[in-house]
Amino acid sequence: MATDTVSVDQEMVRMTPGLGGMVVSAVGYRIAGVRTGLHRGLPSPYLTLIFSLDGPVTGGLTPEQARGPGAFRADIVVGGLQQAPAYVEQPERESGVQLAVHPLAARALFGMPAAELTGHAVAEGTDVLGRAGAEVHERLREQDRWEERFATLTDFLRRQVARAPDTPGVRDEVGEAWAWLARHHGAGTLQGLAAHVALSERRLTTLFRAETGLTPKQAARLMRFDRAKAQVVAAVSAHNRPDLAGVAADCGYYDHSHLVRDFRQYTGVNPTAWLAEECRNIQAGGHRNGPEWDA
């Protein structure tokens, strides 16, 4: 019996951002020959900035929106912190540069707190970055080498920071709260976190949500899930079967079923179903280049 085969041509190049932790990862990608369809963009603890070089990114908060007239379409994508997956149309060919941006760098890089990006699948990049963003997008499309593109982006982001000296900074308590959560990989209690930053739980939650768009508990869950997903991906990348019970215990979940509940929230399906969808992409390296747009 004859079967159809698909020859996938994939290139991923990672850059070391060197922007003082503002950009967590930067990946140049070029993919051709994939089967078209919907891709689940998973939530992550980072903001997403994508400069698409092969036409607009198309998607939505539901499969129906992504495929319908209400789909978002943007050549420059800015994504906030989300609590559910987004759905992105996977074209046969695509290329671009994707950056994972620290949420507390949003004021310096985007001129607004990350909270203003929360609640939307994406923001139109030119609305956030203005004319300068559109100009850098055009330059990226004209350039042929990843080194040139990364240099162009780094220069652009440094200019963004230089233009924001009068932008109100992130409160120290919020910055330390995020760092504490990150050090604990999303474990720990709100009571312990509030005591650490010398604020009441209510006051901390108010300030944290105003800056990031999430409560400390929501951010902690997202960090914990991100760590668990990374361990699952590492196992599959090594051609091993993930030990979900072991991952749950190592990442601070009460039990295996607690991990499954979080997977359902953040991916829309259980871990087994998500791995069935993503196994080929994982083994090709699509999940080893830093946070995705995972949207």
mmCIF file with all atom_site columns, C-alpha atoms in Angstrom, residues 22 53 58 71 83 91 97 99 146 160 162 186 202 204 212 217-219 222 248-249 258 264-265:
data_model
loop_
_atom_site.group_PDB
_atom_site.id
_atom_site.type_symbol
_atom_site.label_atom_id
_atom_site.label_alt_id
_atom_site.label_comp_id
_atom_site.label_asym_id
_atom_site.label_entity_id
_atom_site.label_seq_id
_atom_site.pdbx_PDB_ins_code
_atom_site.Cartn_x
_atom_site.Cartn_y
_atom_site.Cartn_z
_atom_site.occupancy
_atom_site.B_iso_or_equiv
_atom_site.pdbx_formal_charge
_atom_site.auth_seq_id
_atom_site.auth_comp_id
_atom_site.auth_asym_id
_atom_site.auth_atom_id
_atom_site.pdbx_PDB_model_num
ATOM 1  C CA . MET A 1 22  ? 14.958 41.335 29.058 1.00 0.00 ? 22  MET A CA 1
ATOM 2  C CA . LEU A 1 53  ? 8.867  37.063 7.178  1.00 0.00 ? 53  LEU A CA 1
ATOM 3  C CA . THR A 1 58  ? -3.059 33.763 11.399 1.00 0.00 ? 58  THR A CA 1
ATOM 4  C CA . ALA A 1 71  ? -9.078 35.290 12.882 1.00 0.00 ? 71  ALA A CA 1
ATOM 5  C CA . GLN A 1 83  ? -4.058 31.025 30.644 1.00 0.00 ? 83  GLN A CA 1
ATOM 6  C CA . PRO A 1 91  ? 1.170  27.162 6.532  1.00 0.00 ? 91  PRO A CA 1
ATOM 7  C CA . VAL A 1 97  ? 12.206 35.513 14.255 1.00 0.00 ? 97  VAL A CA 1
ATOM 8  C CA . LEU A 1 99  ? 11.570 36.288 20.885 1.00 0.00 ? 99  LEU A CA 1
ATOM 9  C CA . TRP A 1 146 ? 20.453 35.346 10.444 1.00 0.00 ? 146 TRP A CA 1
ATOM 10 C CA . GLN A 1 160 ? 13.543 50.940 22.465 1.00 0.00 ? 160 GLN A CA 1
ATOM 11 C CA . ALA A 1 162 ? 17.034 54.022 25.346 1.00 0.00 ? 162 ALA A CA 1
ATOM 12 C CA . GLY A 1 186 ? 6.211  28.150 40.828 1.00 0.00 ? 186 GLY A CA 1
ATOM 13 C CA . ARG A 1 202 ? -4.110 41.341 48.958 1.00 0.00 ? 202 ARG A CA 1
ATOM 14 C CA . LEU A 1 204 ? 0.781  42.013 46.536 1.00 0.00 ? 204 LEU A CA 1
ATOM 15 C CA . THR A 1 212 ? 1.659  41.375 34.653 1.00 0.00 ? 212 THR A CA 1
ATOM 16 C CA . LYS A 1 217 ? -1.004 32.197 41.981 1.00 0.00 ? 217 LYS A CA 1
ATOM 17 C CA . GLN A 1 218 ? -1.689 32.198 38.243 1.00 0.00 ? 218 GLN A CA 1
ATOM 18 C CA . ALA A 1 219 ? 1.923  33.052 37.456 1.00 0.00 ? 219 ALA A CA 1
ATOM 19 C CA . LEU A 1 222 ? 2.177  28.829 34.688 1.00 0.00 ? 222 LEU A CA 1
ATOM 20 C CA . ALA A 1 248 ? 4.400  15.645 38.660 1.00 0.00 ? 248 ALA A CA 1
ATOM 21 C CA . ALA A 1 249 ? 6.292  14.829 41.849 1.00 0.00 ? 249 ALA A CA 1
ATOM 22 C CA . HIS A 1 258 ? -3.170 17.432 39.200 1.00 0.00 ? 258 HIS A CA 1
ATOM 23 C CA . ARG A 1 264 ? -5.862 20.276 30.009 1.00 0.00 ? 264 ARG A CA 1
ATOM 24 C CA . GLN A 1 265 ? -6.106 23.949 30.923 1.00 0.00 ? 265 GLN A CA 1
#
